[in-house]
């Protein structure tokens, strides 16, 4: 019998192995898909301020510490940090050691080399907040800490109009060695860890090489150490993210409370699983409520984050999942959000701005004309509670028993206020004029979504009832945000979400040093600033709570914001998705959810 040549044998073996491998089905990629209601603006942590973009950066970057995603009450745990921080007894010195062997995602900026994370990357990240050229929206969070030498360096750069000297030593912000970071403050800062050591979305580490390579395009090139990386981006349309192939070995672990049945069930199901559990995340931007809701019902999306108000009574009447959806195996979660919705008045505007009695009277009259409870009933379908101040539920300074004029509805009192201060109808056309006789027209910026339209209609009817004309300026969210930050607006509605348990963050909206960033109203009130500084220095306790009360009363009295509601959010998972629990103050959750591809329809995972 003739023997086959060795090369022929090898070829036969290769063909047979190839045929065998072809018969083995490939494991399908786990794709998680859902929708945003508002478009993103970019992905550079210091520059983004909107909730939607921050929801992205939270998954691409990583801070020193994070929250246990199942613990309620909330609990801080190390993420990048190697153990707990070392804090001096006087709360002026904070030392953190960083885990070794953590690497940034691959990027051309690293010239083909693996780039390890070091303490110097955090020093650089915090300095970027101080650099005026970055226009960092969260500079206030860093500035409030009073890091030795940092605020002074920023001030010097601004006065001399010079580039920020990143290589200059800042005494209070140093990398003691490759893996040790030390922050020192001028005064006690008992809440510093939660203020700037937590928050992947804002205070994740960034690499200097990446920022310098991409320059003005850094908002398009996020490179962090997080579990996901950006793969595709069609602005205001779709974003695609994939598992970071360089992500370190990290497993599912948590400590839910013993009596937390839901949390304990999630822990039992996922404990020890490697994170992230999904391979790809696709976010579609769908502004209109109906197509967003239908995409979920038709199984094109795995998750409905915040059921649209127009459909919440169909989806979950009485905060209970509708029988038809429960029959399909869906699961719902209901949460009173740590947020507030606001109408912002531009205090620099000649019509609605100013601190004189007549200007305050106009803002108060507008507030009194508006029925917040009708908004909750008609526009929000019962998914909110009236708000009394900027301070939100679940944070220090929030008092459920505090009552104010914010939620008062009294059109008669509104008319009397306007009459008293000279806002009267002089020409008999049915519309009031300003005290000097010029036309009184309120211009309200808004977005083109269904909820905004409903609330705009309520405002139009409310102001018309007291003789004030309303003009709407409809633009996409990013355009409105740019105009508001530049002061080019009169009135704008916005939501405000707490990023930490300290309620002082909600009051940044009135602190004069933050005009153009957190202080969207541009109010400058020395009495309020003094209270804000007191809150910064005081430890938590009765004395600090008393200052919170004074600050809230001032905010109500001058009313640079009309505070509307705290929202009740309804989230729904498809039956093939599991693991979701709405974050309290943090924004990352993709790594903790799982998709059962055997049950997921093909339409949900293109």
Short mmCIF file of N, CA, C and O in Angstrom, two decimals, residues 7 27 38 55 68 97 110 156 200 204 317 320 359 388 405 407 413 451 458 467 488-489 519 541 577 596 603 605:
data_model
loop_
_atom_site.label_atom_id
_atom_site.label_comp_id
_atom_site.label_asym_id
_atom_site.label_seq_id
_atom_site.Cartn_x
_atom_site.Cartn_y
_atom_site.Cartn_z
N UNK A 7 3.33 15.96 3.47
CA UNK A 7 2.62 17.22 3.20
C UNK A 7 1.15 16.97 2.91
O UNK A 7 0.26 17.72 3.31
N UNK A 27 -19.84 31.11 19.93
CA UNK A 27 -20.60 31.73 21.01
C UNK A 27 -21.01 33.13 20.57
O UNK A 27 -20.15 33.95 20.23
N UNK A 38 -32.06 61.95 25.12
CA UNK A 38 -31.39 63.21 24.79
C UNK A 38 -29.99 62.88 24.27
O UNK A 38 -29.34 61.96 24.77
N UNK A 55 -23.19 59.55 31.63
CA UNK A 55 -23.56 58.14 31.68
C UNK A 55 -22.66 57.28 30.81
O UNK A 55 -22.53 56.08 31.04
N UNK A 68 -20.45 50.36 46.27
CA UNK A 68 -20.94 48.99 46.15
C UNK A 68 -22.30 49.07 45.45
O UNK A 68 -23.23 49.71 45.96
N UNK A 97 -3.08 54.67 47.94
CA UNK A 97 -2.21 53.81 47.15
C UNK A 97 -3.02 53.19 46.02
O UNK A 97 -4.18 52.82 46.20
N UNK A 110 -0.14 55.88 22.60
CA UNK A 110 0.84 55.13 23.39
C UNK A 110 1.89 54.44 22.52
O UNK A 110 2.72 53.67 23.03
N UNK A 156 -3.45 82.49 39.11
CA UNK A 156 -2.28 83.09 38.47
C UNK A 156 -2.34 82.92 36.95
O UNK A 156 -2.05 83.86 36.19
N UNK A 200 -16.59 57.81 38.43
CA UNK A 200 -15.92 57.46 37.17
C UNK A 200 -16.22 58.48 36.08
O UNK A 200 -15.38 58.79 35.24
N UNK A 204 -12.40 60.07 36.75
CA UNK A 204 -11.59 58.95 36.30
C UNK A 204 -10.23 59.43 35.80
O UNK A 204 -10.08 60.56 35.33
N UNK A 317 -49.22 50.94 35.69
CA UNK A 317 -50.26 51.70 36.41
C UNK A 317 -50.16 51.45 37.91
O UNK A 317 -50.01 50.30 38.35
N UNK A 320 -47.05 49.42 39.36
CA UNK A 320 -47.02 47.97 39.28
C UNK A 320 -46.98 47.60 37.80
O UNK A 320 -47.76 48.12 37.00
N UNK A 359 -37.98 92.74 40.14
CA UNK A 359 -37.55 91.55 39.38
C UNK A 359 -37.86 90.27 40.15
O UNK A 359 -38.28 89.26 39.56
N UNK A 388 -39.49 71.21 47.05
CA UNK A 388 -39.57 72.45 47.84
C UNK A 388 -38.28 73.26 47.79
O UNK A 388 -38.26 74.41 48.19
N UNK A 405 -42.55 78.19 49.14
CA UNK A 405 -43.41 78.74 48.10
C UNK A 405 -43.19 78.06 46.75
O UNK A 405 -43.94 78.32 45.81
N UNK A 407 -43.79 75.18 45.60
CA UNK A 407 -44.90 74.39 45.07
C UNK A 407 -46.25 75.07 45.25
O UNK A 407 -47.29 74.47 44.98
N UNK A 413 -52.72 85.67 43.74
CA UNK A 413 -51.58 86.31 44.39
C UNK A 413 -50.55 86.74 43.34
O UNK A 413 -49.92 87.79 43.45
N UNK A 451 -42.42 65.31 26.37
CA UNK A 451 -42.56 65.83 27.73
C UNK A 451 -42.35 67.33 27.76
O UNK A 451 -43.11 68.06 28.40
N UNK A 458 -48.29 73.78 29.50
CA UNK A 458 -48.75 74.18 30.84
C UNK A 458 -48.23 75.57 31.20
O UNK A 458 -48.96 76.39 31.77
N UNK A 467 -51.70 87.17 32.18
CA UNK A 467 -51.44 88.27 31.25
C UNK A 467 -50.02 88.40 30.77
O UNK A 467 -49.61 89.49 30.36
N UNK A 488 -26.63 83.15 27.07
CA UNK A 488 -27.49 83.62 25.97
C UNK A 488 -28.86 82.96 26.04
O UNK A 488 -29.23 82.15 25.19
N UNK A 489 -29.62 83.29 27.06
CA UNK A 489 -30.96 82.73 27.22
C UNK A 489 -31.71 83.58 28.23
O UNK A 489 -31.13 84.45 28.90
N UNK A 519 -23.57 77.02 38.12
CA UNK A 519 -24.50 78.12 38.39
C UNK A 519 -25.07 78.63 37.06
O UNK A 519 -24.65 79.65 36.53
N UNK A 541 -23.95 67.52 60.76
CA UNK A 541 -24.55 67.59 62.08
C UNK A 541 -25.58 68.70 62.15
O UNK A 541 -25.88 69.37 61.15
N UNK A 577 -32.73 39.94 29.89
CA UNK A 577 -31.75 40.79 30.58
C UNK A 577 -31.89 40.59 32.08
O UNK A 577 -32.99 40.40 32.60
N UNK A 596 -29.03 36.98 28.18
CA UNK A 596 -29.18 35.57 27.81
C UNK A 596 -29.44 35.52 26.30
O UNK A 596 -30.56 35.73 25.84
N UNK A 603 -33.59 40.72 16.62
CA UNK A 603 -33.83 42.14 16.39
C UNK A 603 -33.18 43.02 17.44
O UNK A 603 -32.92 44.19 17.21
N UNK A 605 -30.18 42.39 18.81
CA UNK A 605 -28.73 42.31 18.77
C UNK A 605 -28.24 42.23 17.33
O UNK A 605 -27.89 41.17 16.83
#
